[in-house]
Short mmCIF file of C-alpha atoms in Angstrom, two decimals:
data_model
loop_
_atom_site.label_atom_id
_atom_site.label_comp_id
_atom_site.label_asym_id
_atom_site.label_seq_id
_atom_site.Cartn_x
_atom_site.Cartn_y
_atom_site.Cartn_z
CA UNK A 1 -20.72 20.96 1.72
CA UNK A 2 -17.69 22.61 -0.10
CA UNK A 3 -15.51 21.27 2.81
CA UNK A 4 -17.25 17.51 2.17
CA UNK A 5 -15.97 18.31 -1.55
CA UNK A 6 -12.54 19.73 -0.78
CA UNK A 7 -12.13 16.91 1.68
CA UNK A 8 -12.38 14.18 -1.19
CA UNK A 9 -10.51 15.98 -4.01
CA UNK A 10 -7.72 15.85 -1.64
CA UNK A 11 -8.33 12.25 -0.82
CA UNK A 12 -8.45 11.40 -4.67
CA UNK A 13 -4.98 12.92 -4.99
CA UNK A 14 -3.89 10.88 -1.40
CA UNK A 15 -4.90 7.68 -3.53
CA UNK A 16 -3.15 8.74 -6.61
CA UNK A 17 0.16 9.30 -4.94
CA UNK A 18 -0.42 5.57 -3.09
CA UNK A 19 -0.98 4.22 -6.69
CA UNK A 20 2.54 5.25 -7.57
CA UNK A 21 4.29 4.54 -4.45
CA UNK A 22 2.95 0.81 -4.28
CA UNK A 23 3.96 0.73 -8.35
CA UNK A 24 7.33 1.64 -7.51
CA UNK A 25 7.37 -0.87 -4.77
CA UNK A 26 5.93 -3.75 -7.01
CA UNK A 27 8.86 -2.89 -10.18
CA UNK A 28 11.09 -2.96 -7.12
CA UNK A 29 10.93 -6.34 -5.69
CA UNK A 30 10.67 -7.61 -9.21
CA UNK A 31 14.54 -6.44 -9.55
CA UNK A 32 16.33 -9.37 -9.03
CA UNK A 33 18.53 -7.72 -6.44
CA UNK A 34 15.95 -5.89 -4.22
CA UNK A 35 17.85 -2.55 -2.86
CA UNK A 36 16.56 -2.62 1.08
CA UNK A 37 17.24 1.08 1.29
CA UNK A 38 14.96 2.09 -1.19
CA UNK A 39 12.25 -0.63 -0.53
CA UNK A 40 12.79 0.72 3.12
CA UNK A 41 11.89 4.28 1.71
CA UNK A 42 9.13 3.62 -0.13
CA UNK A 43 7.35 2.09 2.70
CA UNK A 44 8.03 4.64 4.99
CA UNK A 45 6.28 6.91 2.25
CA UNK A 46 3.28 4.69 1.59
CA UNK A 47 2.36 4.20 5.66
CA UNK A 48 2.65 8.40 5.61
CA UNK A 49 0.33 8.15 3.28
CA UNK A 50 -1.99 5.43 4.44
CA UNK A 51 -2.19 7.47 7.84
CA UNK A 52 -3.06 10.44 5.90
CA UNK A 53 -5.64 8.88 3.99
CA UNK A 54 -7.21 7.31 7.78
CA UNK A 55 -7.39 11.18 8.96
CA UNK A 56 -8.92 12.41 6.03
CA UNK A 57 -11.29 9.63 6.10
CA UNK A 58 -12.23 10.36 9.35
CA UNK A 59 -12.64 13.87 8.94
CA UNK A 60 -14.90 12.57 6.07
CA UNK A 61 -17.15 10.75 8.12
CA UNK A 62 -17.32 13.96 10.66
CA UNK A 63 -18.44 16.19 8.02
CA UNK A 64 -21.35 13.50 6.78
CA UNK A 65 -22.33 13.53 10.59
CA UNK A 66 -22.41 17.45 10.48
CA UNK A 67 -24.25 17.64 7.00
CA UNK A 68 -26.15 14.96 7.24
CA UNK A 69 -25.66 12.99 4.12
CA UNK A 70 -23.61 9.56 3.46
CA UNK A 71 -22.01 7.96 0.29
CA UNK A 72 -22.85 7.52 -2.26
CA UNK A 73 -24.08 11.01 -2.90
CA UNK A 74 -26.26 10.04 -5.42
CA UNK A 75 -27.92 13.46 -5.11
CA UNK A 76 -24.98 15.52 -5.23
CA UNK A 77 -23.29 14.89 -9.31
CA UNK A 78 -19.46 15.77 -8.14
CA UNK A 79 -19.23 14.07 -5.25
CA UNK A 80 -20.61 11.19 -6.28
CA UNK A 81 -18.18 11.22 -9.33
CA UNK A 82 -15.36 11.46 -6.53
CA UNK A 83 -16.96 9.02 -4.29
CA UNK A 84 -17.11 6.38 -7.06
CA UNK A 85 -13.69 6.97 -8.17
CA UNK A 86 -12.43 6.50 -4.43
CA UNK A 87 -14.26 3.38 -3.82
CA UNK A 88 -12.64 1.75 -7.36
CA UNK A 89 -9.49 3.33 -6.81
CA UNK A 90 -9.37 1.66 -3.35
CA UNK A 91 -10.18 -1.69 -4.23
CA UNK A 92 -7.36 -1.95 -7.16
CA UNK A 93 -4.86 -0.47 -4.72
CA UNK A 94 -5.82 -3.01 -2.12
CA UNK A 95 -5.31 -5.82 -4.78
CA UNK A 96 -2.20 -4.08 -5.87
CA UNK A 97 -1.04 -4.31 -2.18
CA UNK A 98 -1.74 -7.59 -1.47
CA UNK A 99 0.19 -8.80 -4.97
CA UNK A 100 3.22 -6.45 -3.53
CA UNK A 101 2.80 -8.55 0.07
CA UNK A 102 3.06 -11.86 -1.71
CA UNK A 103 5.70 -11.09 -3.62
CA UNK A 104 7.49 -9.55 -0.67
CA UNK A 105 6.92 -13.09 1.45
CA UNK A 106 8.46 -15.27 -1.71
CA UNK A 107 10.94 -13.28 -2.19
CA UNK A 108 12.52 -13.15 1.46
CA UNK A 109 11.24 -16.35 2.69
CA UNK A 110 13.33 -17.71 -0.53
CA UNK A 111 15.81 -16.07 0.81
CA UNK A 112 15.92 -17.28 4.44
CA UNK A 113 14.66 -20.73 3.57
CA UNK A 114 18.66 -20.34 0.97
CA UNK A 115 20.34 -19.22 3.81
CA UNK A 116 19.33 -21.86 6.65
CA UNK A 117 20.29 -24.37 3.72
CA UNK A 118 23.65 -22.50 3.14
CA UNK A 119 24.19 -22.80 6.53
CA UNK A 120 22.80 -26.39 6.95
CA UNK A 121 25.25 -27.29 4.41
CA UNK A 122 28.08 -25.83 5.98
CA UNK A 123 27.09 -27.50 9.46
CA UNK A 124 27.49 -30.78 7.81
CA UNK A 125 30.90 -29.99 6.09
CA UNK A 126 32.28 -29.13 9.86
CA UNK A 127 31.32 -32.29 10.89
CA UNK A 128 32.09 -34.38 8.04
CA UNK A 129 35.81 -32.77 8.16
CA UNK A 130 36.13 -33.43 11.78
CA UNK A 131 35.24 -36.96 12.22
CA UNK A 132 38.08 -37.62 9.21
#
């Protein structure tokens, strides 16, 4: 049981270093010039993450096989404190994460959709110059 216990303290703290790294991602494509390399590092962070919160919950599942017990704990007080703050935690961040991927689509489809005009527009200056 004190491995069950271990094993969600240490997803807890796997969820509260996702909450900051999707933070930093949101107040970074809010900049109006969006630096790549640091958007670029901060996801590389968050799917480290996001794979280490699959194994642990994996190895969660394992040890509720071996003990024989499943969420919500109800008759356990601590882990059912933990559980409950894992299951709210996780739906915020997945709202948080879904805001980020919206605001990730604007902003670089704005983008692309600017530059195929940009380049539209210089298309029909060539051809406009050369029929003079």
């Amino acid at each position: 049981m004190k491995n069950l216990l271990v094993n969600l303290r240490i997803i807890k703290n796997t969820l509260i270093i996702l909450e900051n790294l999707i933070n930093k991602e949101y107040i970074c494509l809010l900049e109006s010039e969006t630096d790549i390399k640091k958007l670029n590092l901060i996801t590389e962070e968050k799917h480290f993450y996001l794979k280490k919160f699959i194994y642990l919950k994996k190895k969660q599942s394992s040890l509720e096989e071996k003990y024989n017990i499943s969420p919500p704990y109800l008759k356990f007080f601590k882990m059912n404190n933990y559980w409950n703050w894992i299951f709210k935690k996780s739906l915020f961040l997945n709202k948080i994460n879904l805001k980020n991927k919206i605001l990730l689509n604007q902003k670089f489809y704005l983008n692309q959709r600017f530059l195929n005009i940009l380049k539209s527009h210089r298309e029909n200056l060539t051809f406009g110059i050369s029929e003079i």
